[in-house]
mmCIF file of C-alpha atoms in Angstrom:
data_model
loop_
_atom_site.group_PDB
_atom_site.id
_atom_site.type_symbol
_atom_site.label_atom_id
_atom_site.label_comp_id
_atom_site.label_asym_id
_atom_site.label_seq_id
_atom_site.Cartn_x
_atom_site.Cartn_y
_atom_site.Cartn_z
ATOM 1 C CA UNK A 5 -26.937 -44.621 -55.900
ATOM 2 C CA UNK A 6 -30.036 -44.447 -53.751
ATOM 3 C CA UNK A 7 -29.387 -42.238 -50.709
ATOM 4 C CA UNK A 8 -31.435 -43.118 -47.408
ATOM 5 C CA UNK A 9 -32.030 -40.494 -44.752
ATOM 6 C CA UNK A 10 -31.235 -41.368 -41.810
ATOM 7 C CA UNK A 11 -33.744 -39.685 -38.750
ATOM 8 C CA UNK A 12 -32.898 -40.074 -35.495
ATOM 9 C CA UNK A 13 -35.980 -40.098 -33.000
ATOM 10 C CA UNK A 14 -35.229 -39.455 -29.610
ATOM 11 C CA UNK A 15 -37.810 -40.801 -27.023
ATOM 12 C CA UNK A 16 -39.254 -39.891 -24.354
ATOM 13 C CA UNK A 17 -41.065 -41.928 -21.646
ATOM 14 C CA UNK A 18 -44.475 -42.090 -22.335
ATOM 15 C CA UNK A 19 -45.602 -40.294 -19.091
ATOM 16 C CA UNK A 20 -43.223 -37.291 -19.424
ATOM 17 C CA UNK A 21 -43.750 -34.770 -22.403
ATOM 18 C CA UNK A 22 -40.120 -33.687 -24.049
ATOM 19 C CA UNK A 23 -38.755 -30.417 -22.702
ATOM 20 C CA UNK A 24 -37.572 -28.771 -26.262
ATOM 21 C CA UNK A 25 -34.733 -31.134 -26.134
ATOM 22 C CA UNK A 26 -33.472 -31.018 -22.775
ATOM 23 C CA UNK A 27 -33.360 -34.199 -20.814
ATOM 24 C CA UNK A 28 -35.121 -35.071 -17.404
ATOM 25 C CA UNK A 29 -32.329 -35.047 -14.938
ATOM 26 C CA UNK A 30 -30.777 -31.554 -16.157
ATOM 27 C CA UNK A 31 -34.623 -30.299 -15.713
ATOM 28 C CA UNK A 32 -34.534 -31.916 -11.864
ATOM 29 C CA UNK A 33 -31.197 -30.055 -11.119
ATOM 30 C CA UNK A 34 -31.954 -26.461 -12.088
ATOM 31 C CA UNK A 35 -32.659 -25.486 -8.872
ATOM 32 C CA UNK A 36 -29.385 -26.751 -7.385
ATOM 33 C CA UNK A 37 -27.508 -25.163 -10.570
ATOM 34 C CA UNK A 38 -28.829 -21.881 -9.343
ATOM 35 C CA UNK A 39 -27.946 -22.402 -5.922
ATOM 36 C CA UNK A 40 -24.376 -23.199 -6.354
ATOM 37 C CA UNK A 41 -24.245 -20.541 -9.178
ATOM 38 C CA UNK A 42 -25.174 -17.969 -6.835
ATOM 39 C CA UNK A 43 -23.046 -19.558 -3.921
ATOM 40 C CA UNK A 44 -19.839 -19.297 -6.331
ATOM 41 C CA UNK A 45 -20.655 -15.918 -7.209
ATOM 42 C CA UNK A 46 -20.730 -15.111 -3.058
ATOM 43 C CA UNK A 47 -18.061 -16.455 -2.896
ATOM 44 C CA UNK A 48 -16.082 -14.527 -5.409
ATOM 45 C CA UNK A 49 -17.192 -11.549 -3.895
ATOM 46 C CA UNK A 50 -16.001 -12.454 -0.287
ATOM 47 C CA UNK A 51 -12.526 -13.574 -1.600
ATOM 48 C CA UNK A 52 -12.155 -10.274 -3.991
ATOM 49 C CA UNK A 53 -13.290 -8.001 -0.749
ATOM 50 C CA UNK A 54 -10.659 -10.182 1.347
ATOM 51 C CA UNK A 55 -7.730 -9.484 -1.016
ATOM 52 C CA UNK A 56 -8.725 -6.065 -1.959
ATOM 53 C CA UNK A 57 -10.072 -3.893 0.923
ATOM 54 C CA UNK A 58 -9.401 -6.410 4.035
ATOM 55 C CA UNK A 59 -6.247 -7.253 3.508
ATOM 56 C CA UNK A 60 -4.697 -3.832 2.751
ATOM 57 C CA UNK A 61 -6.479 -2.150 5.045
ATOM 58 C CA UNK A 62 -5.484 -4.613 8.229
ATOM 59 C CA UNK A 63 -1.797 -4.163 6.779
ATOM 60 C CA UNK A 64 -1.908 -0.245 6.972
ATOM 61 C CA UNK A 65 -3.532 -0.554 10.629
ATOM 62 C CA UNK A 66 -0.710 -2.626 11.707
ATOM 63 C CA UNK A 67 1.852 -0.228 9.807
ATOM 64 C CA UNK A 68 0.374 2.959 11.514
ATOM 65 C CA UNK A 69 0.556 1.153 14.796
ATOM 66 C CA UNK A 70 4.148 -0.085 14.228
ATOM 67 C CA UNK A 71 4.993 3.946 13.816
ATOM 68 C CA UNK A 72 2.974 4.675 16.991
ATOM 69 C CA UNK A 73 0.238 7.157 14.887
ATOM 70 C CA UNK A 74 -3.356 7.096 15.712
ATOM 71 C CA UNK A 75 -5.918 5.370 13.541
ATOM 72 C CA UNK A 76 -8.109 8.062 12.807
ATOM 73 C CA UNK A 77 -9.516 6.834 9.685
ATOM 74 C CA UNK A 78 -9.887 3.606 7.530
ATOM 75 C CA UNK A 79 -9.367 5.581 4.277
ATOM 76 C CA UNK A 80 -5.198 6.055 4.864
ATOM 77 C CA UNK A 81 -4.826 2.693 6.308
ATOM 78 C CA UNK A 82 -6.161 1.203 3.385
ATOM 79 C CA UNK A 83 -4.374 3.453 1.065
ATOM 80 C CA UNK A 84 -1.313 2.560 2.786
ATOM 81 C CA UNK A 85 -1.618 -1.197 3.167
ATOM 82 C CA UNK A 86 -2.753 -0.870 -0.915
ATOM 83 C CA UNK A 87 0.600 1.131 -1.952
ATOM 84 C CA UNK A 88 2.631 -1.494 0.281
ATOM 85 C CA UNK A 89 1.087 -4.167 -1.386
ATOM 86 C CA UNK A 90 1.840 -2.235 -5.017
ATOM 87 C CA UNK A 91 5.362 -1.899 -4.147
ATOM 88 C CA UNK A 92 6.313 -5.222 -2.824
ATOM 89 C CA UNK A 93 5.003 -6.726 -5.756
ATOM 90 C CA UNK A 94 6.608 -4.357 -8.748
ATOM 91 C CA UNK A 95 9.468 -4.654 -6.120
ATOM 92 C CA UNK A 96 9.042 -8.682 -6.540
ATOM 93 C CA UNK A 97 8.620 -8.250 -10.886
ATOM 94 C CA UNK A 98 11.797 -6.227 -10.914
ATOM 95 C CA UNK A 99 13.399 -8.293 -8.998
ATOM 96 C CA UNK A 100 12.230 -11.657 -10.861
ATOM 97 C CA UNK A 101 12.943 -10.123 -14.451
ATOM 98 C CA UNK A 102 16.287 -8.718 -12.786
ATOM 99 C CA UNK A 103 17.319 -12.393 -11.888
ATOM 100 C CA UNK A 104 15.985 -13.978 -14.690
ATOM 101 C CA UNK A 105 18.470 -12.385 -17.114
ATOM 102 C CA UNK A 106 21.529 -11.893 -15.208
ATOM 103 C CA UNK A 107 23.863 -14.317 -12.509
ATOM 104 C CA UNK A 108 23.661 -14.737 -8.738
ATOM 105 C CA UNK A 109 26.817 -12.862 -8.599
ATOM 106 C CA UNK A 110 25.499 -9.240 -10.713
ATOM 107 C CA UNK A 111 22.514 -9.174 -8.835
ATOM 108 C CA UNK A 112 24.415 -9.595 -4.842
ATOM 109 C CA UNK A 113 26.751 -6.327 -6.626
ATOM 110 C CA UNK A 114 23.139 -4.801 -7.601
ATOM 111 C CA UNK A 115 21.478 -5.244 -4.560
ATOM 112 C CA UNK A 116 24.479 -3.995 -2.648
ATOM 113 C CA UNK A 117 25.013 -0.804 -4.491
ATOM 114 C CA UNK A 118 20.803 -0.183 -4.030
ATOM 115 C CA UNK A 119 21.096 -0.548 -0.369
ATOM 116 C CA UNK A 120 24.132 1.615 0.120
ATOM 117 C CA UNK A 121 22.050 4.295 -1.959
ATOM 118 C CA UNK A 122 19.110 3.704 0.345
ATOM 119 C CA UNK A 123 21.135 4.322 3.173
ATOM 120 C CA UNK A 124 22.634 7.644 1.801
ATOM 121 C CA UNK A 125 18.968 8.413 1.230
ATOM 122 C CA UNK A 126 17.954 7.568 4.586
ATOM 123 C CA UNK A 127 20.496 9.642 6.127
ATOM 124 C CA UNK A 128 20.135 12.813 4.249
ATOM 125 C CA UNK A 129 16.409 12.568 4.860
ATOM 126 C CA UNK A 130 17.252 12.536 8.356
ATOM 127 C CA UNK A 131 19.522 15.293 8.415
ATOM 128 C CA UNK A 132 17.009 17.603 6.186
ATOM 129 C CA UNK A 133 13.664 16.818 7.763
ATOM 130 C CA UNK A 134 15.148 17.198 11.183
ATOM 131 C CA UNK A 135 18.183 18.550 12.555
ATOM 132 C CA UNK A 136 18.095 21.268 9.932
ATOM 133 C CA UNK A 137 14.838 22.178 10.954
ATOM 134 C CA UNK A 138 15.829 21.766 14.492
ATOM 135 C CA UNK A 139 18.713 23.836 14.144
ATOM 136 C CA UNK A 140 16.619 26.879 12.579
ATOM 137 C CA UNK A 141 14.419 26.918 15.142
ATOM 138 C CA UNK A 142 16.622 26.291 17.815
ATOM 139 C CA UNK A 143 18.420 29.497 16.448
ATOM 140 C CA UNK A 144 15.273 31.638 16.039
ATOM 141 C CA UNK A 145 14.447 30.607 19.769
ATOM 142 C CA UNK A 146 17.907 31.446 20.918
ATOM 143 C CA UNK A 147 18.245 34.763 19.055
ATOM 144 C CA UNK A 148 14.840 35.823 19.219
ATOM 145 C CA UNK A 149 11.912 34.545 21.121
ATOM 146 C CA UNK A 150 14.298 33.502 24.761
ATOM 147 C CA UNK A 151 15.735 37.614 25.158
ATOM 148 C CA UNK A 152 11.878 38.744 24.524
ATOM 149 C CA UNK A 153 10.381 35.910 26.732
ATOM 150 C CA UNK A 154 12.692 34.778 29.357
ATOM 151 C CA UNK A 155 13.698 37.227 31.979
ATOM 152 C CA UNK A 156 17.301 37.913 32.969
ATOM 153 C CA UNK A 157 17.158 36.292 36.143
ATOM 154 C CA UNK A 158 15.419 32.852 34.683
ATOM 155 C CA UNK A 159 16.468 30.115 33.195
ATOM 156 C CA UNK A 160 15.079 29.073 29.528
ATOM 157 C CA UNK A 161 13.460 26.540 28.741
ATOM 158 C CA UNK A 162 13.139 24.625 25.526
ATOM 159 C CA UNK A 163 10.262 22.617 23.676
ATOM 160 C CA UNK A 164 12.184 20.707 20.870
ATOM 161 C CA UNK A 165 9.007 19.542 19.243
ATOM 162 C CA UNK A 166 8.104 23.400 19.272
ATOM 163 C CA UNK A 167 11.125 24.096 17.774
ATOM 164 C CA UNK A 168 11.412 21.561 15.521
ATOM 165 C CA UNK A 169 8.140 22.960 13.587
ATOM 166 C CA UNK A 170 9.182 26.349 14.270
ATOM 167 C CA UNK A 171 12.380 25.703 12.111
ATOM 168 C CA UNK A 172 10.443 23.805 9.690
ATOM 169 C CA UNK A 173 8.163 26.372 8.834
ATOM 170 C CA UNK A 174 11.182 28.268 8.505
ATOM 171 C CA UNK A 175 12.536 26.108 6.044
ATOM 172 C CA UNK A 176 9.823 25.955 3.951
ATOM 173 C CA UNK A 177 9.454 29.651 3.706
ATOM 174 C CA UNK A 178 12.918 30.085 2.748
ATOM 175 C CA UNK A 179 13.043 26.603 -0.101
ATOM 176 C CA UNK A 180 9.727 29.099 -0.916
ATOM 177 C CA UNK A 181 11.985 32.347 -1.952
#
């Protein structure tokens, strides 16, 4: 058999030349393509610079605030608002993952044992970052500083905070030998 080529011809109106293919209306809309191309990409950038500097960064503010500390600089807000942010959210995997696998039931037990660990935690961190301290430097005061400062006839007079960081200098020097 005789095979016929087929050719297909595309036209163009006779006025307009043919743009290598492309047709007339795509040609008309470049300039809006590259408008709302480079609006989109704005965009992107805003949203990206919400969720990763704004967002941490107005978190740690509020969490330095909520302690009572002064902002001093932008640089440990945002670190802390970022490390919030990274903990809730491996907290949220774990948890996910944790639930996934196991019953309602395992994970109340699970969650109960955590937070009576966190509270042990809580408590001895209490105890070792300040009334140990406190105690040491309460004790240096009393034993040394109060017979060499205070007279015999005047009453002493004590600057917890002072002795607080007194003691926990103390501390460290002696975890240090």
């Amino acid at each position: 058999g005789d095979r016929t080529e087929t050719t297909h011809v595309f036209s163009t109106p006779a006025n307009q030349p043919n743009m290598g293919g492309m047709s007339t209306s795509s040609v008309n809309h470049v300039a809006l393509r590259g408008a709302c191309m480079i609006f989109l990409g704005w965009a992107s950038l805003v949203v990206v610079d919400v969720v990763f500097v704004t967002l941490p960064t107005l978190l740690g503010r509020a969490m330095f605030s909520s302690v009572g500390l002064a902002l001093s600089h932008d640089i440990y807000t945002f670190g802390i608002g970022l490390y919030t942010i990274w903990g809730l959210a491996e907290l949220s995997a774990h948890i996910a993952s944790f639930v996934r696998y196991y019953s309602m039931n395992q994970v109340v037990d699970v969650a109960w044992r955590w937070a009576i660990k966190a509270v042990k935690v809580f408590i001895l961190t209490i105890l070792w970052l300040g009334f140990v301290p406190l105690g040491l430097g309460l004790l240096l005061e009393l034993t040394v500083i109060i017979p060499i400062r205070v007279d015999m006839d005047q009453s002493a007079y004590f600057y917890y905070y002072q002795d607080w960081a007194l003691g926990l200098l103390l501390l460290k020097l002696w975890i240090r030998l």
